[in-house]
Amino acid sequence: MTEVFHWHPSAQAVGEAGDLRAALANPGQPFRFGGAGPLPSQAGMFETLTSGSSGQPRCILRTMASWTASFAVNAGLFGIGPGVQVAVLGDLQQSLALYGAVEALHLGATLHLLGGRRPDRQRLALSRVQILYATPAQLRQLVDVAGPDLPNLRLVLVGGSKLDSKLRHDLRQITGADIREFYGAAEASFITLAGPATDPASVGAAYPEVELSLRQGTVWLRSPYLFTRYGDGLPGSAIWDKDWLSVGEMGRIEGGLLYLSGRAGRMVTVADQNVFPEEMEAIMAGYTGVRHVAVLPRADGLRGSVMVAVILGDRSQEASILHLARKEFGALKAPRSVVWVDTWPVLPSGKSDLAALSQMVAL
């Protein structure tokens, strides 16, 4: 396995792949998808973007070797190689979509670039695909539209946010594929990987060659897959301690499995209790009547903050949703009200636009 990207002689691309061809034309030449400014000057480097879910997307600098190391792992784990049909649903400016695309071409697979298509057309195109890289937000759009079942799909690799129980169930109605959730970040690539028998409340065990450590509830890791620095050279949400990295996620490890609570930056204190919105969102997304949900703070003179659920879905289920949330999280932590929306704002990465949703809560 080489340490720089190349277009494998057996690789093919279906869709608009001109930019990828240019990027991989000369193995090791620096390139960028997303961002602006001069290209990296050092051979074997490239730039991609963070998701921007907690602010503006950041450009990050990586070595190609930090991805090819996991290409080799996935070739063995998932059988990615010549003759295998692989698809990505997102735009190549998204780190997850770019990773899946470059990996497929590097390993000699046939790549289907489905970003920018309507969900019904994506679903139709997936009838020929065996392996899919996607986020939960992208997968929700697939299961929400009419279309053929996907019997040829054998593996769905899900990253970007927690896979909720309802979406997992809905996916199983249209495909018998192995649904493998992984936890990662643009700065860290793969961190954990869930197996078929993994507790669905966790995000799995450490991905091969990844070491995990908890420091006062914060997740730290060391691996061959880490980024070099942010493209502008300024600090960001990921912090280094020698060769250990943290992206600010909090959680716990039980039985070798990682259970996430949420980003420290999104943690809210309600009546002296710590609340992790991501933890609540993952559970509430499985409630009847909920298509999309974000749990956000609203200022409160008595408690400092209270939580509010912004939901796209069936408004007739509001009483049931609030009842289930109070039962699950307790009266203090549970959302005290629902803000219903008719459209769901998303970032280019496919993640919820929390800044836009926060404005709705403030109204």
PDB file of N, CA, C and O in Angstrom, residues 138-178:
ATOM      1  N   GLN A 138     -28.216  11.951   5.347  1.00  0.00           N
ATOM      2  CA  GLN A 138     -28.362  11.510   3.952  1.00  0.00           C
ATOM      3  C   GLN A 138     -29.218  10.250   3.867  1.00  0.00           C
ATOM      4  O   GLN A 138     -30.046  10.110   2.960  1.00  0.00           O
ATOM      5  N   LEU A 139     -29.037   9.347   4.815  1.00  0.00           N
ATOM      6  CA  LEU A 139     -29.797   8.099   4.801  1.00  0.00           C
ATOM      7  C   LEU A 139     -31.278   8.339   5.106  1.00  0.00           C
ATOM      8  O   LEU A 139     -32.145   7.643   4.565  1.00  0.00           O
ATOM      9  N   ARG A 140     -31.569   9.325   5.956  1.00  0.00           N
ATOM     10  CA  ARG A 140     -32.980   9.635   6.238  1.00  0.00           C
ATOM     11  C   ARG A 140     -33.703  10.064   4.971  1.00  0.00           C
ATOM     12  O   ARG A 140     -34.869   9.709   4.746  1.00  0.00           O
ATOM     13  N   GLN A 141     -33.031  10.829   4.123  1.00  0.00           N
ATOM     14  CA  GLN A 141     -33.654  11.245   2.875  1.00  0.00           C
ATOM     15  C   GLN A 141     -33.902  10.045   1.964  1.00  0.00           C
ATOM     16  O   GLN A 141     -34.922   9.994   1.267  1.00  0.00           O
ATOM     17  N   LEU A 142     -33.009   9.083   1.991  1.00  0.00           N
ATOM     18  CA  LEU A 142     -33.195   7.884   1.150  1.00  0.00           C
ATOM     19  C   LEU A 142     -34.413   7.082   1.573  1.00  0.00           C
ATOM     20  O   LEU A 142     -35.174   6.607   0.728  1.00  0.00           O
ATOM     21  N   VAL A 143     -34.574   6.875   2.873  1.00  0.00           N
ATOM     22  CA  VAL A 143     -35.682   6.035   3.329  1.00  0.00           C
ATOM     23  C   VAL A 143     -37.012   6.773   3.282  1.00  0.00           C
ATOM     24  O   VAL A 143     -38.073   6.135   3.322  1.00  0.00           O
ATOM     25  N   ASP A 144     -36.962   8.089   3.181  1.00  0.00           N
ATOM     26  CA  ASP A 144     -38.200   8.878   3.145  1.00  0.00           C
ATOM     27  C   ASP A 144     -38.826   8.961   1.756  1.00  0.00           C
ATOM     28  O   ASP A 144     -39.957   9.433   1.620  1.00  0.00           O
ATOM     29  N   VAL A 145     -38.082   8.556   0.716  1.00  0.00           N
ATOM     30  CA  VAL A 145     -38.621   8.645  -0.642  1.00  0.00           C
ATOM     31  C   VAL A 145     -38.992   7.257  -1.153  1.00  0.00           C
ATOM     32  O   VAL A 145     -38.439   6.246  -0.706  1.00  0.00           O
ATOM     33  N   ALA A 146     -39.934   7.246  -2.087  1.00  0.00           N
ATOM     34  CA  ALA A 146     -40.295   5.979  -2.719  1.00  0.00           C
ATOM     35  C   ALA A 146     -39.168   5.541  -3.640  1.00  0.00           C
ATOM     36  O   ALA A 146     -38.484   6.361  -4.258  1.00  0.00           O
ATOM     37  N   GLY A 147     -38.975   4.249  -3.726  1.00  0.00           N
ATOM     38  CA  GLY A 147     -37.923   3.740  -4.597  1.00  0.00           C
ATOM     39  C   GLY A 147     -37.747   2.252  -4.404  1.00  0.00           C
ATOM     40  O   GLY A 147     -38.379   1.637  -3.536  1.00  0.00           O
ATOM     41  N   PRO A 148     -36.863   1.669  -5.203  1.00  0.00           N
ATOM     42  CA  PRO A 148     -36.660   0.219  -5.118  1.00  0.00           C
ATOM     43  C   PRO A 148     -35.925  -0.171  -3.841  1.00  0.00           C
ATOM     44  O   PRO A 148     -35.194   0.636  -3.252  1.00  0.00           O
ATOM     45  N   ASP A 149     -36.143  -1.414  -3.399  1.00  0.00           N
ATOM     46  CA  ASP A 149     -35.316  -1.957  -2.339  1.00  0.00           C
ATOM     47  C   ASP A 149     -33.888  -2.100  -2.865  1.00  0.00           C
ATOM     48  O   ASP A 149     -33.639  -2.026  -4.074  1.00  0.00           O
ATOM     49  N   LEU A 150     -32.953  -2.335  -1.952  1.00  0.00           N
ATOM     50  CA  LEU A 150     -31.533  -2.356  -2.320  1.00  0.00           C
ATOM     51  C   LEU A 150     -30.903  -3.697  -1.925  1.00  0.00           C
ATOM     52  O   LEU A 150     -30.058  -3.768  -1.021  1.00  0.00           O
ATOM     53  N   PRO A 151     -31.296  -4.771  -2.620  1.00  0.00           N
ATOM     54  CA  PRO A 151     -30.795  -6.105  -2.236  1.00  0.00           C
ATOM     55  C   PRO A 151     -29.319  -6.308  -2.517  1.00  0.00           C
ATOM     56  O   PRO A 151     -28.684  -7.178  -1.901  1.00  0.00           O
ATOM     57  N   ASN A 152     -28.732  -5.548  -3.443  1.00  0.00           N
ATOM     58  CA  ASN A 152     -27.316  -5.727  -3.760  1.00  0.00           C
ATOM     59  C   ASN A 152     -26.400  -5.036  -2.758  1.00  0.00           C
ATOM     60  O   ASN A 152     -25.205  -5.331  -2.697  1.00  0.00           O
ATOM     61  N   LEU A 153     -26.959  -4.110  -1.992  1.00  0.00           N
ATOM     62  CA  LEU A 153     -26.165  -3.387  -1.007  1.00  0.00           C
ATOM     63  C   LEU A 153     -25.803  -4.349   0.126  1.00  0.00           C
ATOM     64  O   LEU A 153     -26.674  -4.905   0.783  1.00  0.00           O
ATOM     65  N   ARG A 154     -24.498  -4.547   0.353  1.00  0.00           N
ATOM     66  CA  ARG A 154     -24.078  -5.490   1.397  1.00  0.00           C
ATOM     67  C   ARG A 154     -23.488  -4.800   2.614  1.00  0.00           C
ATOM     68  O   ARG A 154     -23.362  -5.420   3.669  1.00  0.00           O
ATOM     69  N   LEU A 155     -23.114  -3.522   2.489  1.00  0.00           N
ATOM     70  CA  LEU A 155     -22.492  -2.823   3.606  1.00  0.00           C
ATOM     71  C   LEU A 155     -22.820  -1.343   3.534  1.00  0.00           C
ATOM     72  O   LEU A 155     -22.631  -0.709   2.497  1.00  0.00           O
ATOM     73  N   VAL A 156     -23.313  -0.792   4.653  1.00  0.00           N
ATOM     74  CA  VAL A 156     -23.516   0.650   4.788  1.00  0.00           C
ATOM     75  C   VAL A 156     -22.624   1.127   5.924  1.00  0.00           C
ATOM     76  O   VAL A 156     -22.767   0.681   7.069  1.00  0.00           O
ATOM     77  N   LEU A 157     -21.692   2.008   5.599  1.00  0.00           N
ATOM     78  CA  LEU A 157     -20.790   2.595   6.590  1.00  0.00           C
ATOM     79  C   LEU A 157     -21.329   3.973   6.955  1.00  0.00           C
ATOM     80  O   LEU A 157     -21.372   4.878   6.118  1.00  0.00           O
ATOM     81  N   VAL A 158     -21.760   4.126   8.207  1.00  0.00           N
ATOM     82  CA  VAL A 158     -22.481   5.321   8.643  1.00  0.00           C
ATOM     83  C   VAL A 158     -21.612   6.123   9.600  1.00  0.00           C
ATOM     84  O   VAL A 158     -21.195   5.623  10.652  1.00  0.00           O
ATOM     85  N   GLY A 159     -21.331   7.385   9.248  1.00  0.00           N
ATOM     86  CA  GLY A 159     -20.558   8.267  10.111  1.00  0.00           C
ATOM     87  C   GLY A 159     -21.097   9.675  10.055  1.00  0.00           C
ATOM     88  O   GLY A 159     -21.970   9.987   9.266  1.00  0.00           O
ATOM     89  N   GLY A 160     -20.583  10.527  10.904  1.00  0.00           N
ATOM     90  CA  GLY A 160     -20.992  11.929  10.907  1.00  0.00           C
ATOM     91  C   GLY A 160     -21.828  12.301  12.107  1.00  0.00           C
ATOM     92  O   GLY A 160     -21.744  13.420  12.601  1.00  0.00           O
ATOM     93  N   SER A 161     -22.669  11.386  12.576  1.00  0.00           N
ATOM     94  CA  SER A 161     -23.447  11.587  13.796  1.00  0.00           C
ATOM     95  C   SER A 161     -24.023  10.235  14.202  1.00  0.00           C
ATOM     96  O   SER A 161     -23.907   9.249  13.463  1.00  0.00           O
ATOM     97  N   LYS A 162     -24.670  10.187  15.373  1.00  0.00           N
ATOM     98  CA  LYS A 162     -25.172   8.920  15.909  1.00  0.00           C
ATOM     99  C   LYS A 162     -26.315   8.391  15.054  1.00  0.00           C
ATOM    100  O   LYS A 162     -27.193   9.129  14.629  1.00  0.00           O
ATOM    101  N   LEU A 163     -26.282   7.096  14.813  1.00  0.00           N
ATOM    102  CA  LEU A 163     -27.360   6.421  14.081  1.00  0.00           C
ATOM    103  C   LEU A 163     -28.458   6.072  15.069  1.00  0.00           C
ATOM    104  O   LEU A 163     -28.237   5.327  16.027  1.00  0.00           O
ATOM    105  N   ASP A 164     -29.664   6.617  14.870  1.00  0.00           N
ATOM    106  CA  ASP A 164     -30.744   6.366  15.814  1.00  0.00           C
ATOM    107  C   ASP A 164     -31.483   5.079  15.470  1.00  0.00           C
ATOM    108  O   ASP A 164     -31.394   4.548  14.359  1.00  0.00           O
ATOM    109  N   SER A 165     -32.253   4.577  16.435  1.00  0.00           N
ATOM    110  CA  SER A 165     -32.903   3.273  16.301  1.00  0.00           C
ATOM    111  C   SER A 165     -33.952   3.260  15.186  1.00  0.00           C
ATOM    112  O   SER A 165     -34.098   2.260  14.472  1.00  0.00           O
ATOM    113  N   LYS A 166     -34.687   4.359  15.018  1.00  0.00           N
ATOM    114  CA  LYS A 166     -35.716   4.398  13.981  1.00  0.00           C
ATOM    115  C   LYS A 166     -35.094   4.335  12.591  1.00  0.00           C
ATOM    116  O   LYS A 166     -35.577   3.602  11.715  1.00  0.00           O
ATOM    117  N   LEU A 167     -34.024   5.087  12.378  1.00  0.00           N
ATOM    118  CA  LEU A 167     -33.373   5.064  11.070  1.00  0.00           C
ATOM    119  C   LEU A 167     -32.771   3.690  10.792  1.00  0.00           C
ATOM    120  O   LEU A 167     -32.848   3.187   9.671  1.00  0.00           O
ATOM    121  N   ARG A 168     -32.188   3.072  11.800  1.00  0.00           N
ATOM    122  CA  ARG A 168     -31.649   1.716  11.629  1.00  0.00           C
ATOM    123  C   ARG A 168     -32.763   0.753  11.198  1.00  0.00           C
ATOM    124  O   ARG A 168     -32.595  -0.057  10.287  1.00  0.00           O
ATOM    125  N   HIS A 169     -33.918   0.879  11.846  1.00  0.00           N
ATOM    126  CA  HIS A 169     -35.059   0.030  11.498  1.00  0.00           C
ATOM    127  C   HIS A 169     -35.524   0.299  10.078  1.00  0.00           C
ATOM    128  O   HIS A 169     -35.789  -0.633   9.303  1.00  0.00           O
ATOM    129  N   ASP A 170     -35.648   1.577   9.710  1.00  0.00           N
ATOM    130  CA  ASP A 170     -36.121   1.930   8.373  1.00  0.00           C
ATOM    131  C   ASP A 170     -35.162   1.442   7.289  1.00  0.00           C
ATOM    132  O   ASP A 170     -35.584   1.008   6.209  1.00  0.00           O
ATOM    133  N   LEU A 171     -33.863   1.511   7.559  1.00  0.00           N
ATOM    134  CA  LEU A 171     -32.886   1.012   6.595  1.00  0.00           C
ATOM    135  C   LEU A 171     -33.053  -0.485   6.373  1.00  0.00           C
ATOM    136  O   LEU A 171     -32.937  -0.979   5.249  1.00  0.00           O
ATOM    137  N   ARG A 172     -33.336  -1.186   7.440  1.00  0.00           N
ATOM    138  CA  ARG A 172     -33.477  -2.642   7.335  1.00  0.00           C
ATOM    139  C   ARG A 172     -34.735  -3.046   6.576  1.00  0.00           C
ATOM    140  O   ARG A 172     -34.863  -4.197   6.159  1.00  0.00           O
ATOM    141  N   GLN A 173     -35.659  -2.105   6.381  1.00  0.00           N
ATOM    142  CA  GLN A 173     -36.840  -2.393   5.573  1.00  0.00           C
ATOM    143  C   GLN A 173     -36.538  -2.386   4.081  1.00  0.00           C
ATOM    144  O   GLN A 173     -37.278  -2.953   3.286  1.00  0.00           O
ATOM    145  N   ILE A 174     -35.437  -1.733   3.675  1.00  0.00           N
ATOM    146  CA  ILE A 174     -35.136  -1.631   2.244  1.00  0.00           C
ATOM    147  C   ILE A 174     -33.853  -2.358   1.843  1.00  0.00           C
ATOM    148  O   ILE A 174     -33.566  -2.494   0.656  1.00  0.00           O
ATOM    149  N   THR A 175     -33.085  -2.818   2.829  1.00  0.00           N
ATOM    150  CA  THR A 175     -31.857  -3.530   2.486  1.00  0.00           C
ATOM    151  C   THR A 175     -31.478  -4.506   3.593  1.00  0.00           C
ATOM    152  O   THR A 175     -31.713  -4.240   4.777  1.00  0.00           O
ATOM    153  N   GLY A 176     -30.887  -5.597   3.195  1.00  0.00           N
ATOM    154  CA  GLY A 176     -30.353  -6.553   4.160  1.00  0.00           C
ATOM    155  C   GLY A 176     -28.892  -6.313   4.443  1.00  0.00           C
ATOM    156  O   GLY A 176     -28.210  -7.173   5.012  1.00  0.00           O
ATOM    157  N   ALA A 177     -28.386  -5.149   4.078  1.00  0.00           N
ATOM    158  CA  ALA A 177     -26.962  -4.838   4.229  1.00  0.00           C
ATOM    159  C   ALA A 177     -26.530  -4.843   5.693  1.00  0.00           C
ATOM    160  O   ALA A 177     -27.323  -4.573   6.599  1.00  0.00           O
ATOM    161  N   ASP A 178     -25.267  -5.137   5.905  1.00  0.00           N
ATOM    162  CA  ASP A 178     -24.638  -4.972   7.205  1.00  0.00           C
ATOM    163  C   ASP A 178     -24.488  -3.469   7.445  1.00  0.00           C
ATOM    164  O   ASP A 178     -23.849  -2.770   6.657  1.00  0.00           O
TER     165      ASP A 178
END
